[in-house]
Every structure is written in structure tokens, then in C-alpha cells.
Coordinates of C-alpha atoms in Angstrom, one line a residue:
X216 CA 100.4 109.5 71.6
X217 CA 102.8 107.2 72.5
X218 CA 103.6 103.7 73.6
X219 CA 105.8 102.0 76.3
X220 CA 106.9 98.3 75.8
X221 CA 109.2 95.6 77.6
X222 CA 109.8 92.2 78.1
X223 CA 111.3 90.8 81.6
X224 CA 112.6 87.5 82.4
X225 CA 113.2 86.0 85.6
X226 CA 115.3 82.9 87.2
X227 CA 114.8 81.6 90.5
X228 CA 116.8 78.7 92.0
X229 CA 115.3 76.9 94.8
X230 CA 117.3 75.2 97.7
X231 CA 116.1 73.7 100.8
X232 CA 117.3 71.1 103.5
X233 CA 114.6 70.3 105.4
X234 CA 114.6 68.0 108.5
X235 CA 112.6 65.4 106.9
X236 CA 114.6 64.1 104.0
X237 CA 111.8 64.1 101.3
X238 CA 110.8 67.5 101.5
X239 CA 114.9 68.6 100.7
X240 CA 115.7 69.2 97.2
X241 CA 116.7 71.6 94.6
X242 CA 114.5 73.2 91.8
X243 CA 115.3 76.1 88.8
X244 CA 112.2 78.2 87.3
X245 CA 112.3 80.9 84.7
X246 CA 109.5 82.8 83.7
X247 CA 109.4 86.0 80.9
X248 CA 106.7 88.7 81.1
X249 CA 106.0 90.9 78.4
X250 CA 104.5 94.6 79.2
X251 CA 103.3 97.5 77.6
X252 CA 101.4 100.6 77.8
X253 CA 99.8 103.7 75.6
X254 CA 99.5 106.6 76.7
X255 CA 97.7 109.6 75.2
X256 CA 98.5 113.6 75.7
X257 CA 99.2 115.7 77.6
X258 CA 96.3 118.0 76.7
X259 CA 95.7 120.6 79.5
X260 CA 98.7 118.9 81.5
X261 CA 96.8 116.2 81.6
X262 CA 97.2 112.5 80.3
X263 CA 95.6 109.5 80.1
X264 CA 97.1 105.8 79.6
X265 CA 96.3 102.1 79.3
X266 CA 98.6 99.8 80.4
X267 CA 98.7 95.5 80.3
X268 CA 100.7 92.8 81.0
X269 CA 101.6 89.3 82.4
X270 CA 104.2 88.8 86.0
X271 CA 104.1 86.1 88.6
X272 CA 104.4 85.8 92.1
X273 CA 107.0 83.2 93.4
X274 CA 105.9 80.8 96.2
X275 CA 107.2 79.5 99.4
X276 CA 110.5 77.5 98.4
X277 CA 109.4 75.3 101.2
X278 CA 106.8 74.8 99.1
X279 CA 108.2 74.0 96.0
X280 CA 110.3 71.0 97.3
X281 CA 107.9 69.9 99.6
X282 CA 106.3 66.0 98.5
X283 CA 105.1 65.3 102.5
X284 CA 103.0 66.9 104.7
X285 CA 105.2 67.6 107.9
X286 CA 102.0 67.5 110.0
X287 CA 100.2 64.7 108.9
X288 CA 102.9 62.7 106.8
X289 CA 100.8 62.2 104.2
X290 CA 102.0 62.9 100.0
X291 CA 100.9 65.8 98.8
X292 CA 102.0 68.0 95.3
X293 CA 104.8 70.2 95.6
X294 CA 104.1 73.8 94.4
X295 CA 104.3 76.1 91.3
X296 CA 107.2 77.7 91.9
X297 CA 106.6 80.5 90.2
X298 CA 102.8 81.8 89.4
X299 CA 101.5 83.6 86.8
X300 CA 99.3 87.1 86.5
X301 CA 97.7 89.1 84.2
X302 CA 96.8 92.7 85.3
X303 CA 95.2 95.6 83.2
X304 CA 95.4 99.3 84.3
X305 CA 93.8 102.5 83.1
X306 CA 94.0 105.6 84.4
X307 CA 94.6 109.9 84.4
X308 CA 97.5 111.6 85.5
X309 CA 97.3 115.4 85.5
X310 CA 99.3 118.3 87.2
X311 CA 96.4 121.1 86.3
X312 CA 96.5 122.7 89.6
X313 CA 99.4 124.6 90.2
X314 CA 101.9 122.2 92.6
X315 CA 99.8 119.2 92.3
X316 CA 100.5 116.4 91.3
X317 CA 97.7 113.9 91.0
X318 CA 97.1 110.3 89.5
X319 CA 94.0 107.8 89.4
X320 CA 93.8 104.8 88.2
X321 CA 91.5 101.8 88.0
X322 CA 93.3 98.3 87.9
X323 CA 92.4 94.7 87.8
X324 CA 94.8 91.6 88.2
X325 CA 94.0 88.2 88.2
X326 CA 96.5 85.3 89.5
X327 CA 96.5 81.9 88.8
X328 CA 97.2 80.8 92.1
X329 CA 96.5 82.7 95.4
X330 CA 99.3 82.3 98.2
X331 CA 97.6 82.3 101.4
X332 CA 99.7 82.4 105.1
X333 CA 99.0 79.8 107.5
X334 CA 99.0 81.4 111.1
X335 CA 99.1 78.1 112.8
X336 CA 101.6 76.2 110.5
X337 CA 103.7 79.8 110.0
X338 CA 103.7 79.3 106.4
X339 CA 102.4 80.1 103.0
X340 CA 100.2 77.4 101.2
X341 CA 99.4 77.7 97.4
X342 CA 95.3 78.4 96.8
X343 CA 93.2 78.9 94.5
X344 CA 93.2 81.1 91.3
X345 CA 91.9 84.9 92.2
X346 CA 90.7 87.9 91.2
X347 CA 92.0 91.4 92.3
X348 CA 90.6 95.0 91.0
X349 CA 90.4 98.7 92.7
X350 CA 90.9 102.3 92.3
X351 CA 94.1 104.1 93.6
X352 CA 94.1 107.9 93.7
X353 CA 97.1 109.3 94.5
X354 CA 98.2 112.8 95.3
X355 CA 101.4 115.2 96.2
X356 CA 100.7 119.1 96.5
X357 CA 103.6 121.5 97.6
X358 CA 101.6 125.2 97.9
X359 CA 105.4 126.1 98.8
X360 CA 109.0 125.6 98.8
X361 CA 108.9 124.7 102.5
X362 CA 105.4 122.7 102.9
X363 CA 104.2 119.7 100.8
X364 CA 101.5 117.1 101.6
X365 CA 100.9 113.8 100.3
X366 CA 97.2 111.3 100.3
X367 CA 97.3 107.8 99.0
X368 CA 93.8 106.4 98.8
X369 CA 93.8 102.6 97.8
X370 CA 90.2 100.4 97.4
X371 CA 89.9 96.8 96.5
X372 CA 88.5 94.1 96.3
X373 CA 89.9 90.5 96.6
X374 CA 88.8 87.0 96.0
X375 CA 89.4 83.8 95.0
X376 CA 87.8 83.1 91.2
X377 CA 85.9 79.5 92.7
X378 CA 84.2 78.3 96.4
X379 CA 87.1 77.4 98.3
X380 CA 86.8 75.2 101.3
X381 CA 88.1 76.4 104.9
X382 CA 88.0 74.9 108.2
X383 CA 84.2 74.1 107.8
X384 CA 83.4 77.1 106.1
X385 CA 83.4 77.7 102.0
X386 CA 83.2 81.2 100.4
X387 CA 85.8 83.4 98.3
X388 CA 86.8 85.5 100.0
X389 CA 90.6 85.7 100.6
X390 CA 92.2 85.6 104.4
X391 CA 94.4 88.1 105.2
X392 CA 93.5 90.6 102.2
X393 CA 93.0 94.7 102.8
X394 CA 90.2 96.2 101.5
X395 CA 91.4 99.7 101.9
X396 CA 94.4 101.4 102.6
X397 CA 95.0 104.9 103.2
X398 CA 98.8 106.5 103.7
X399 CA 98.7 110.8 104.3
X400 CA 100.9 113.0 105.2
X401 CA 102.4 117.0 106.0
X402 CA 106.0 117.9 105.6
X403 CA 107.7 121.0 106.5
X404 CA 111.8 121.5 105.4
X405 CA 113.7 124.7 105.4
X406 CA 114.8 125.5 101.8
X407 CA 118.5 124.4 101.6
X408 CA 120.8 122.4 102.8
X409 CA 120.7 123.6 106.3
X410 CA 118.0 123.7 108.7
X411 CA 114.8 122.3 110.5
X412 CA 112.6 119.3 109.2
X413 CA 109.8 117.8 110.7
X414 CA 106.5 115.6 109.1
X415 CA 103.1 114.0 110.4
X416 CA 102.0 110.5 108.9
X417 CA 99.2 108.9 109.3
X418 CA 98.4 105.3 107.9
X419 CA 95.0 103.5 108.0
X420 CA 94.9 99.8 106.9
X421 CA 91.3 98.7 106.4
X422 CA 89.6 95.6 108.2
X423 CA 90.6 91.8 106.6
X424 CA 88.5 88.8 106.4
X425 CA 89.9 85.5 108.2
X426 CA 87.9 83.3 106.9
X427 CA 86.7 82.0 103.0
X428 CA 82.9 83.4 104.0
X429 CA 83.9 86.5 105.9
X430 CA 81.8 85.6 109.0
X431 CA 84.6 86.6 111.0
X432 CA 86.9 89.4 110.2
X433 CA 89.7 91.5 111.9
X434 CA 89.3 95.6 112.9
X435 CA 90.9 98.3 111.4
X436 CA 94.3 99.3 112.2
X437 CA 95.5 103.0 112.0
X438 CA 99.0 104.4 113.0
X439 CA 100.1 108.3 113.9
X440 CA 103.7 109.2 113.7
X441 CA 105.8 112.0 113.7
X442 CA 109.7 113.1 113.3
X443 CA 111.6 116.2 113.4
X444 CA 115.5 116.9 113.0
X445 CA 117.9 119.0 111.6
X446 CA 120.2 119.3 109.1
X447 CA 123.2 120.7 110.0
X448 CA 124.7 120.5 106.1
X449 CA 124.6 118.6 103.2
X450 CA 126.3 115.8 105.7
X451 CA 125.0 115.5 109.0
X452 CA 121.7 115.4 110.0
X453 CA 120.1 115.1 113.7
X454 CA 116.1 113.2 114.0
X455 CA 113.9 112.3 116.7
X456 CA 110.7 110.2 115.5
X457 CA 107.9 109.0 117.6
X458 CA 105.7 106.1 116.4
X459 CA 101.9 105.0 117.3
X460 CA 102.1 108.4 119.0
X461 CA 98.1 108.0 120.4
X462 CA 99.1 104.6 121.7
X463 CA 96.2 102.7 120.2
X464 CA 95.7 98.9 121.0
X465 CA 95.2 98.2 117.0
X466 CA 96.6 94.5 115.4
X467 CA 99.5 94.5 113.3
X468 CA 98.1 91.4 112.3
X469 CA 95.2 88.4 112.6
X470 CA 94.2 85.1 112.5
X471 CA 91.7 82.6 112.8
X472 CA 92.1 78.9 113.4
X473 CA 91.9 76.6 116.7
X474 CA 93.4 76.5 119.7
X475 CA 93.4 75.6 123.0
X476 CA 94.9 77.3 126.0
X477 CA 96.9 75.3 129.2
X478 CA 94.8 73.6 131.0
X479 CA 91.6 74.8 129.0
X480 CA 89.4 71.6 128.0
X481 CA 89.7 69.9 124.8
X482 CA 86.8 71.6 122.0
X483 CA 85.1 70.2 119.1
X484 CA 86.7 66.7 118.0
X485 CA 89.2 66.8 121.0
X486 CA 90.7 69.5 119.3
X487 CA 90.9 73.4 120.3
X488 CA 88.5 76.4 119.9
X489 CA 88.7 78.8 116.5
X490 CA 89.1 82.0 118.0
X491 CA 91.6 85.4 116.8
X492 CA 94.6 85.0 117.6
X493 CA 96.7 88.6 116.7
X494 CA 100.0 90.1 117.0
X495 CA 99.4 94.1 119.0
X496 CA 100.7 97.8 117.0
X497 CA 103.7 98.4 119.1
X498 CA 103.3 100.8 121.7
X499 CA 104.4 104.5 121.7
X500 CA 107.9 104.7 120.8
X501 CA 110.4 107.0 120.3
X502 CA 113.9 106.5 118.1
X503 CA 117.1 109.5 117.9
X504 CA 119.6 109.0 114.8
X505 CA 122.5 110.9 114.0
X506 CA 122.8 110.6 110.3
X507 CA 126.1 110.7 108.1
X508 CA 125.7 110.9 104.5
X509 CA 129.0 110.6 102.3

């Protein structure tokens, strides 16, 4: 048995010179988060551990020096600038199986104010207090010298720890927020310094909600890529890498608030129609380096 403790402390200095005279000021925040975890073995080469602590998130410094609304010139609060958590984790990390390494953990992390982006102001906002927990399993197995392979598996869920009120909708769920992630991968390397190289990676990000009461939510969005090279020493080293090599029409991101195109009629309240608006994968691409290490 034995334990792990520390104390961090932050500082943050906030400037900003906005074009509307009231929202440009300067502001200083420090913040100090304990940690600490026990953990117990190894038995069988296998451990176990518990681990606790309190860390923040900073916020937009927009944000933080903002007393106006830009779009409606109304006063509003400025922001927190920096926002406190509190997240738990509990988990087993063993390496039983001959050249693997394997770790899974269940977590839980609670914030005291969400920050949300805005896709039509192109900004972050500060929201309401949430509530984060999962499982993560993560692995790395190397049968040989020359061939290793890697599967990250990541499951949440997210939301916000009261109703919150959207663009006539209410729920708690939280825009923009993965429930699932999954990152794998196959490496080959000659043993040495010298030699061929080459790996396949896939990544799978699972769908988002847009909205507080997940009526509307985005697709899934996976990515295939590739690279190859050689190293000609301990020096030089010659790649090729190809990205979104099956060319899929995925979103990189989404969003979901009104609009209205040119020359499209005015909707609802002489305003525009909700509707997804999204940023596309890019398409198949290919990058050559020639690396120098020194």
C-alpha cells in the first residue's frame, strides 16, 4: 500500500481590449488544488487505486471582463474566471498477460460551472453546474519487438446538475458533449535505429447532443489514417502519412441555432430557421516530411 499526495496552485492574469470600452479590463485569479491517491498491490502484477481531488477549468477571458452584452447592449455579470471541480477515480491496472499493458477505470467529476461554445456568437458562455462520470479502458500489447497495438475505449455521460433553458427548449443535457470515444491502433518498427516504420489509426468520436433536451443531435464521426517512413539513423527520418483515407463526409463539428440564408424568407419572429450548421472531416490528404532530430 501506498499513497500519492500534492497540492497545485495556479495564477491567471487576464487582459483584454475589447472594441467596446466597458468590456476592456484587467483581472488576476489564483486558485490551489489539493490531490491524492492510494493505491493498493501489486498482487499478481496487478493493482488497484483510488484517487480524489479538486482542479478548475478557466473561462473565456472575454468573459471575465465582459459587463455588456455586445449583441444586445444590455449589463450582464462578468464571469468566474476560474471554476472549480471535484473528480473521484477508481480503478485496476494490471500487466498479467505477457506484453500487455492494461488499465480501467471508472471516474466521476462534477464542475461548478459548465462552459458551453456559442456557434453563432463564436464564443464560450459560462452555464450551469454539471455532472460528468464514465468508464475508460485502456490498453497497449506488443506480442513482439517489431509489432505493438494500442485500444482506447472512453464512455460517458454528461449533464448539467439542474433544467437549463435553451432556445425554447429546457433539458440537461450538455451541447457539444461526446458520449463515446474510441482511439485504436497497429504499429510496425524495425528493431533499431535504422529501418522501416509504418502504423494504422483509427478514431471514432461518438454522436453529441445540440440542444438542452437532445431532440436534435449530431452523427458520429470516424477517421482512418495511415503513415509510413524510414529511418535512416538515429537522425533523419523520411514519412508519408495519408489522413481520412476512406474519404468519408463525417463533421468535425456541429451546431444548432437559427439562421437564415440570402434571400431565404424571414422565419419565426422575423428571425431565421434553427437548423445544423457543421464544419466537414477534411478530405483525403496526404503530407511528406523529412525529419531532423538533433
Amino acid at each position: 500500500f501506498r499513497t500519492v499526495c500534492g497540492l497545485r496552485m495556479d495564477y491567471y492574469h487576464f487582459d483584454v481590449n475589447s472594441d467596446l470600452p466597458a468590456n476592456s479590463s484587467a483581472r488576476d485569479a489564483a486558485i490551489v488544488s489539493p490531490k491524492g491517491s492510494l493505491i493498493f498491490g501489486p498482487w499478481e502484477k496487478t493493482e488497484y487505486y483510488l484517487s480524489g481531488g479538486l482542479g478548475f477549468h478557466s473561462n473565456d477571458a472575454r468573459g471575465v471582463t465582459q459587463h455588456v452584452d455586445p449583441k444586445t447592449g444590455e449589463n450582464m455579470e462578468p464571469a468566474t474566471p476560474l471554476v472549480r471541480t471535484q473528480g473521484a477515480e477508481i480503478g485496476v491496472r494490471t500487466t498479467i498477460v505477457n506484453g500487455l499493458q492494461s488499465t480501467l477505470a471508472l471516474w466521476g467529476l462534477d464542475t461548478d460551472s459548465e462552459l458551453v461554445f456559442t456557434g453563432d456568437a463564436g464564443s464560450t458562455e459560462a452555464s450551469a453546474p454539471s455532472r460528468r462520470y464514465g468508464v475508460e479502458w485502456a490498453n497497449y500489447y506488443t506480442p513482439t519487438k517489431w509489432l505493438s497495438l494500442d485500444g482506447d475505449f472512453s464512455f460517458s455521460h454528461a449533464e448539467f446538475r439542474q433544467t437549463v433553458v435553451g432556445d425554447g427548449v429546457q433539458g440537461r443535457h450538455i451541447p457539444g458533449s461526446v458520449d463515446s470515444v474510441i482511439a485504436a491502433g497497429i504499429a510496425f518498427h524495425q528493431p533499431g535505429e535504422r529501418g522501416l516504420f509504418s502504423d494504422l489509426r483509427l478514431r471514432l468520436f461518438g454522436p453529441r447532443p445540440l440542444v438542452e433536451d437532445n431532440s436534435v443531435h449530431s452523427g458520429a464521426t470516424s477517421l482512418l489514417s495511415a503513415k509510413v517512413g524510414y529511418n535512416f539513423n538515429k537522425n533523419w527520418t523520411l514519412s508519408v502519412e495519408g489522413f481520412n483515407l476512406l474519404n468519408n463526409r463525417d463533421h468535425d463539428i456541429d451546431y444548432y441555432y437559427p439562421s437564415r440564408l440570402e434571400n431565404e424568407t424571414a422565419g419565426p419572429d422575423n428571425g431565421g430557421y434553427n437548423d445544423i450548421h457543421f464544419k466537414s472531416v477534411e478530405p483525403v490528404a496526404a503530407r511528406a516530411a523529412l525529419t531532423c532530430r538533433f
